Tab-separated table of C-alpha atoms and ligand atoms in Angstrom:
chain	number	residue	atom	x	y	z
A	1	ARG	CA	-17.733	153.980	-150.133
A	2	PRO	CA	-15.162	151.232	-149.712
A	3	VAL	CA	-14.428	149.278	-152.865
A	4	ILE	CA	-11.962	146.885	-151.264
A	5	GLN	CA	-11.159	146.307	-147.632
A	6	ALA	CA	-8.156	144.059	-147.008
A	7	ARG	CA	-7.570	143.236	-143.353
A	8	HIS	CA	-4.404	141.686	-141.899
A	9	VAL	CA	-3.756	139.637	-144.988
A	10	ASP	CA	-0.943	137.081	-145.015
A	11	LYS	CA	0.017	135.140	-148.099
A	12	ILE	CA	2.349	132.176	-147.884
A	13	TYR	CA	2.909	130.317	-151.153
A	14	ALA	CA	3.001	126.511	-151.264
A	15	ASN	CA	6.803	126.563	-151.363
A	16	GLY	CA	6.894	128.486	-148.064
A	17	THR	CA	7.606	131.944	-149.495
A	18	VAL	CA	6.033	134.591	-147.305
A	19	ALA	CA	4.780	137.122	-149.850
A	20	LEU	CA	2.464	139.216	-147.660
A	21	GLN	CA	2.453	139.860	-143.942
A	22	ASP	CA	-0.350	141.630	-142.132
A	23	ALA	CA	-1.333	143.742	-145.136
A	24	THR	CA	-4.227	146.079	-144.382
A	25	LEU	CA	-5.505	148.405	-147.062
A	26	ASP	CA	-8.695	150.220	-148.034
A	27	VAL	CA	-9.454	151.152	-151.609
A	28	ARG	CA	-12.143	153.811	-151.842
A	29	GLN	CA	-14.369	154.754	-154.732
A	30	GLY	CA	-12.584	157.030	-157.209
A	31	GLU	CA	-9.075	156.558	-155.845
A	32	PHE	CA	-6.015	155.981	-157.979
A	33	ILE	CA	-3.742	153.940	-155.744
A	34	SER	CA	-0.188	152.986	-156.602
A	35	LEU	CA	1.401	149.991	-154.938
A	36	LEU	CA	5.068	150.967	-154.927
A	37	GLY	CA	8.083	148.920	-153.925
A	38	PRO	CA	11.069	146.914	-155.111
A	39	SER	CA	10.829	143.611	-156.965
A	40	GLY	CA	9.662	140.740	-154.825
A	41	CYS	CA	8.052	142.818	-152.066
A	42	GLY	CA	4.595	141.382	-152.722
A	43	LYS	CA	2.926	144.012	-154.915
A	44	SER	CA	1.647	141.567	-157.511
A	45	THR	CA	0.544	139.147	-154.846
A	46	LEU	CA	-1.540	141.846	-153.169
A	47	LEU	CA	-2.975	142.981	-156.495
A	48	ARG	CA	-3.897	139.420	-157.473
A	49	ILE	CA	-5.602	138.879	-154.137
A	50	MET	CA	-7.573	142.085	-154.707
A	51	ALA	CA	-8.525	140.660	-158.104
A	52	GLY	CA	-9.861	137.535	-156.434
A	53	LEU	CA	-7.095	135.482	-158.068
A	54	GLY	CA	-5.904	133.303	-155.243
A	55	ASP	CA	-6.713	132.690	-151.616
A	56	VAL	CA	-5.277	134.445	-148.608
A	57	SER	CA	-3.391	132.427	-145.985
A	58	ALA	CA	-4.773	134.567	-143.172
A	59	GLY	CA	-6.831	137.709	-142.857
A	60	CYS	CA	-9.805	138.761	-144.903
A	61	VAL	CA	-10.737	140.739	-148.000
A	62	LYS	CA	-14.111	142.278	-148.856
A	63	TRP	CA	-15.311	143.774	-152.108
A	64	TRP	CA	-18.064	146.366	-151.679
A	65	GLU	CA	-18.440	144.905	-148.208
A	66	GLN	CA	-19.195	141.461	-149.669
A	67	ASP	CA	-17.406	138.199	-150.288
A	68	TYR	CA	-15.793	137.764	-153.671
A	69	ASP	CA	-18.180	135.051	-154.911
A	70	VAL	CA	-21.157	137.400	-154.793
A	71	VAL	CA	-19.426	140.372	-156.453
A	72	GLY	CA	-20.472	139.282	-159.936
A	73	SER	CA	-24.038	138.545	-158.970
A	74	LYS	CA	-24.307	142.107	-157.588
A	75	GLY	CA	-23.373	143.407	-161.022
A	76	ARG	CA	-19.911	144.605	-159.984
A	77	LYS	CA	-17.081	144.258	-162.436
A	78	LEU	CA	-13.340	144.045	-161.970
A	79	ALA	CA	-10.841	144.339	-164.775
A	80	PHE	CA	-7.219	143.270	-164.716
A	81	VAL	CA	-4.440	144.620	-166.951
A	82	PHE	CA	-1.260	142.556	-167.082
A	83	GLN	CA	2.277	143.771	-167.652
A	84	ASN	CA	2.406	142.357	-171.142
A	85	ALA	CA	-0.453	143.206	-173.393
A	86	THR	CA	-1.518	139.504	-173.558
A	87	LEU	CA	-3.588	140.012	-176.688
A	88	MET	CA	-4.691	136.991	-178.705
A	89	PRO	CA	-2.295	137.179	-181.672
A	90	TRP	CA	-4.641	135.402	-184.082
A	91	ALA	CA	-7.496	137.831	-183.493
A	92	ARG	CA	-7.883	141.406	-184.705
A	93	VAL	CA	-7.806	144.250	-182.182
A	94	ARG	CA	-11.583	144.575	-182.243
A	95	ALA	CA	-12.090	140.884	-181.465
A	96	ASN	CA	-9.546	141.136	-178.657
A	97	VAL	CA	-11.425	144.061	-177.133
A	98	ARG	CA	-14.724	142.198	-177.556
A	99	LEU	CA	-13.545	139.161	-175.573
A	100	PRO	CA	-14.848	140.232	-172.125
A	101	LEU	CA	-18.221	141.100	-173.657
A	102	ASP	CA	-18.369	137.652	-175.280
A	103	LEU	CA	-17.610	136.122	-171.898
A	104	GLN	CA	-20.479	138.141	-170.418
A	105	LYS	CA	-22.646	137.123	-173.360
A	106	ALA	CA	-23.290	140.770	-174.128
A	107	ALA	CA	-23.957	140.967	-177.835
A	108	GLY	CA	-25.478	143.120	-180.501
A	109	GLU	CA	-25.549	146.859	-181.126
A	110	HIS	CA	-24.893	147.780	-177.549
A	111	ALA	CA	-21.733	145.672	-177.434
A	112	GLU	CA	-20.490	147.125	-180.718
A	113	ARG	CA	-20.969	150.651	-179.392
A	114	ARG	CA	-19.038	149.852	-176.262
A	115	ILE	CA	-16.164	148.477	-178.318
A	116	ASP	CA	-16.154	151.663	-180.405
A	117	THR	CA	-16.117	153.781	-177.267
A	118	ALA	CA	-13.309	151.758	-175.689
A	119	LEU	CA	-11.162	151.960	-178.832
A	120	GLU	CA	-11.807	155.680	-179.078
A	121	MET	CA	-10.854	156.279	-175.450
A	122	VAL	CA	-7.425	154.774	-176.010
A	123	GLY	CA	-6.931	156.383	-179.407
A	124	LEU	CA	-7.207	153.199	-181.467
A	125	SER	CA	-10.371	153.893	-183.452
A	126	GLN	CA	-8.474	153.407	-186.694
A	127	PHE	CA	-6.920	150.106	-185.630
A	128	GLY	CA	-9.829	147.814	-184.810
A	129	GLY	CA	-9.126	145.796	-187.940
A	130	ALA	CA	-5.403	145.397	-187.293
A	131	TYR	CA	-3.702	142.356	-185.820
A	132	PRO	CA	-1.731	142.885	-182.602
A	133	ARG	CA	1.618	142.268	-184.348
A	134	GLU	CA	0.893	145.224	-186.639
A	135	LEU	CA	0.834	147.582	-183.662
A	136	SER	CA	3.668	149.127	-181.678
A	137	GLY	CA	4.184	148.038	-178.066
A	138	GLY	CA	2.418	151.137	-176.805
A	139	MET	CA	-0.531	150.551	-179.073
A	140	GLN	CA	-0.793	146.916	-177.964
A	141	MET	CA	-0.915	148.131	-174.384
A	142	ARG	CA	-3.630	150.618	-175.347
A	143	ALA	CA	-5.588	147.746	-176.893
A	144	SER	CA	-5.334	145.719	-173.698
A	145	ILE	CA	-6.511	148.753	-171.715
A	146	ALA	CA	-9.455	149.041	-174.121
A	147	ARG	CA	-10.215	145.375	-173.475
A	148	ALA	CA	-10.209	146.094	-169.732
A	149	LEU	CA	-12.454	149.123	-169.907
A	150	VAL	CA	-14.962	147.773	-172.441
A	151	THR	CA	-16.970	146.204	-169.607
A	152	GLU	CA	-17.095	149.575	-167.803
A	153	PRO	CA	-15.455	148.026	-164.725
A	154	ASP	CA	-16.071	149.343	-161.237
A	155	LEU	CA	-12.442	148.645	-160.379
A	156	MET	CA	-9.388	148.425	-162.610
A	157	LEU	CA	-6.336	146.551	-161.351
A	158	MET	CA	-3.131	147.122	-163.309
A	159	ASP	CA	0.066	145.135	-162.762
A	160	GLU	CA	3.014	147.235	-164.001
A	161	PRO	CA	1.141	147.790	-167.225
A	162	PHE	CA	3.770	150.032	-168.801
A	163	GLY	CA	6.862	148.377	-167.338
A	164	ALA	CA	7.957	146.766	-170.583
A	165	LEU	CA	7.696	149.942	-172.670
A	166	ASP	CA	10.267	152.552	-173.592
A	167	GLU	CA	10.243	155.711	-171.509
A	168	MET	CA	8.593	158.028	-174.022
A	169	THR	CA	5.760	155.616	-174.766
A	170	ARG	CA	5.348	155.051	-171.072
A	171	ASN	CA	5.132	158.768	-170.327
A	172	LYS	CA	2.522	159.161	-173.018
A	173	LEU	CA	0.449	156.295	-171.628
A	174	ASN	CA	0.835	157.687	-168.107
A	175	ASP	CA	-0.730	160.932	-169.285
A	176	ASP	CA	-3.485	159.043	-171.076
A	177	ILE	CA	-4.433	156.873	-168.133
A	178	LEU	CA	-4.410	159.921	-165.862
A	179	ARG	CA	-6.675	161.805	-168.224
A	180	LEU	CA	-9.066	158.848	-168.479
A	181	TRP	CA	-9.129	158.447	-164.708
A	182	GLN	CA	-9.854	162.143	-164.169
A	183	ALA	CA	-12.529	162.220	-166.848
A	184	ASN	CA	-14.346	159.046	-165.843
A	185	GLY	CA	-14.008	158.799	-162.082
A	186	TRP	CA	-12.580	155.293	-162.217
A	187	THR	CA	-11.150	153.415	-159.268
A	188	ILE	CA	-7.670	152.146	-160.108
A	189	VAL	CA	-5.000	150.157	-158.281
A	190	PHE	CA	-1.721	150.311	-160.158
A	191	VAL	CA	1.455	148.362	-159.388
A	192	THR	CA	4.776	150.016	-160.137
A	193	HIS	CA	8.361	150.072	-158.951
A	194	SER	CA	8.844	153.601	-160.264
A	195	VAL	CA	8.633	156.328	-157.633
A	196	TYR	CA	8.127	158.872	-160.369
A	197	GLU	CA	5.222	156.973	-161.887
A	198	ALA	CA	3.589	156.404	-158.497
A	199	VAL	CA	3.751	160.067	-157.505
A	200	TYR	CA	2.780	161.338	-160.921
A	201	LEU	CA	-0.270	159.121	-161.297
A	202	SER	CA	-1.857	158.382	-158.018
A	203	SER	CA	-4.004	160.030	-155.422
A	204	ARG	CA	-2.431	157.724	-152.836
A	205	VAL	CA	0.859	155.830	-152.818
A	206	VAL	CA	1.034	152.626	-150.807
A	207	VAL	CA	4.685	151.820	-150.145
A	208	MET	CA	5.687	148.202	-149.636
A	209	GLY	CA	8.820	146.349	-148.983
A	210	ALA	CA	11.317	147.749	-146.473
A	211	ARG	CA	10.240	144.635	-144.598
A	212	PRO	CA	9.300	141.751	-146.881
A	213	GLY	CA	5.627	141.520	-147.737
A	214	ARG	CA	4.592	144.455	-145.602
A	215	ILE	CA	2.928	147.768	-146.288
A	216	VAL	CA	5.271	150.281	-144.687
A	217	GLU	CA	3.659	153.609	-145.479
A	218	GLU	CA	0.722	155.302	-147.170
A	219	ILE	CA	1.166	158.747	-148.687
A	220	ASP	CA	-1.684	160.940	-149.869
A	221	ILE	CA	-0.720	162.893	-152.947
A	222	ASP	CA	-2.288	166.326	-153.083
A	223	GLU	CA	-1.951	167.356	-156.717
A	224	PRO	CA	1.861	167.342	-156.787
A	225	PHE	CA	2.096	168.211	-160.466
A	226	PRO	CA	-0.085	170.401	-162.609
A	227	ARG	CA	-2.535	168.052	-164.252
A	228	GLY	CA	-4.899	168.013	-167.167
B	1	ADP	P1	6.408	141.967	-156.610
B	1	ADP	O1	5.164	142.080	-157.435
B	1	ADP	O2	6.545	143.070	-155.625
B	1	ADP	O3	7.641	141.802	-157.448
B	1	ADP	P2	5.439	139.323	-155.932
B	1	ADP	O4	4.130	139.488	-155.279
B	1	ADP	O5	5.475	138.929	-157.349
B	1	ADP	O6	6.287	140.660	-155.709
B	1	ADP	O7	6.297	138.264	-155.131
B	1	ADP	C1	6.459	138.329	-153.727
B	1	ADP	C2	7.302	137.129	-153.291
B	1	ADP	O8	6.571	135.944	-153.519
B	1	ADP	C3	8.594	136.983	-154.078
B	1	ADP	O9	9.565	136.456	-153.214
B	1	ADP	C4	8.221	135.975	-155.153
B	1	ADP	O10	9.363	135.271	-155.578
B	1	ADP	C5	7.255	135.086	-154.428
B	1	ADP	N1	6.248	134.483	-155.300
B	1	ADP	C6	5.419	135.110	-156.172
B	1	ADP	N2	4.598	134.235	-156.764
B	1	ADP	C7	4.903	133.022	-156.268
B	1	ADP	C8	4.395	131.695	-156.464
B	1	ADP	N3	3.392	131.452	-157.311
B	1	ADP	N4	4.959	130.689	-155.754
B	1	ADP	C9	5.959	130.920	-154.892
B	1	ADP	N5	6.476	132.148	-154.641
B	1	ADP	C10	5.965	133.180	-155.320
B	2	ADP	P1	2.426	154.552	-178.956
B	2	ADP	O1	2.824	155.425	-177.829
B	2	ADP	O2	0.937	154.528	-179.147
B	2	ADP	O3	3.060	153.226	-179.000
B	2	ADP	P2	4.244	155.043	-181.123
B	2	ADP	O4	5.281	156.054	-180.728
B	2	ADP	O5	4.601	153.637	-181.163
B	2	ADP	O6	2.936	155.313	-180.236
B	2	ADP	O7	3.627	155.453	-182.503
B	2	ADP	C1	3.250	156.814	-182.719
B	2	ADP	C2	2.062	156.816	-183.650
B	2	ADP	O8	2.413	156.206	-184.885
B	2	ADP	C3	0.921	155.995	-183.117
B	2	ADP	O9	0.072	156.695	-182.225
B	2	ADP	C4	0.199	155.620	-184.390
B	2	ADP	O10	-0.666	156.655	-184.796
B	2	ADP	C5	1.323	155.464	-185.381
B	2	ADP	N1	1.689	154.059	-185.509
B	2	ADP	C6	2.496	153.326	-184.713
B	2	ADP	N2	2.586	152.057	-185.136
B	2	ADP	C7	1.806	151.993	-186.242
B	2	ADP	C8	1.445	150.931	-187.149
B	2	ADP	N3	1.905	149.677	-187.009
B	2	ADP	N4	0.636	151.220	-188.162
B	2	ADP	C9	0.155	152.460	-188.320
B	2	ADP	N5	0.443	153.490	-187.504
B	2	ADP	C10	1.250	153.263	-186.480
């Protein structure tokens, strides 16, 4: 089942920067895809387009074989995780994680249970009452992952989520996200400029950048490291 089909996508920003050229990519159900490449090669642009954040200049993108505007009405959910945790500093962790449910107007017992589950998945059960500033960088990132997964998204898009963290914290979170992906059958697209991270995490690495804004190679990863 295709989750996303991007066909011959170009993206030219208003200032004339050509950020994507003829990008064609399929994301299938259950895949963990890494978009790998140097800074400025168009990874974030492609991810944002897959998130429905911004128009394409040419080409076409489908979500579950539909246009983006009907995705929500079909009950499909996308979640986006940014590089910085982007938590609301004035709100406790639990309220931060609740935000997408508030936006969906999901309330009551069911919502509370989902928040508990999300916090538990990322190992923050004890920290729902804390403010973001009371948490380490890694824990803040865990909280923003909890916020993403609280809606039980059909697709999770992550833009260098661990890029700002120290190496040990990052390695720990890599293992956690891998474990969650394996356990839950999520579909993930993950932007990174780390070859190690791409190969360690993904089922498929999409390499961008030898030519600006282009996908240059796709590599299927067949269990390169012992996992789980
Ligand atoms: P990456 O994520 O691989 O670092 P980006 O997708 O962020 O690459 O950027 C691709 C190119 O588009 C870069 O040259 C960048 O400077 C440019 N770019 C990104 N966003 C904008 C924007 N809003 N307006 C103009 N140029 C942009
Ligand atoms: P992480 O990889 O989650 O950032 P750290 O190395 O920062 O982990 O912290 C290790 C552990 O120490 C955390 O999992 C948590 O249990 C505890 N910890 C970190 N920061 C705090 C804090 N502000 N208050 C209480 N416990 C903390």
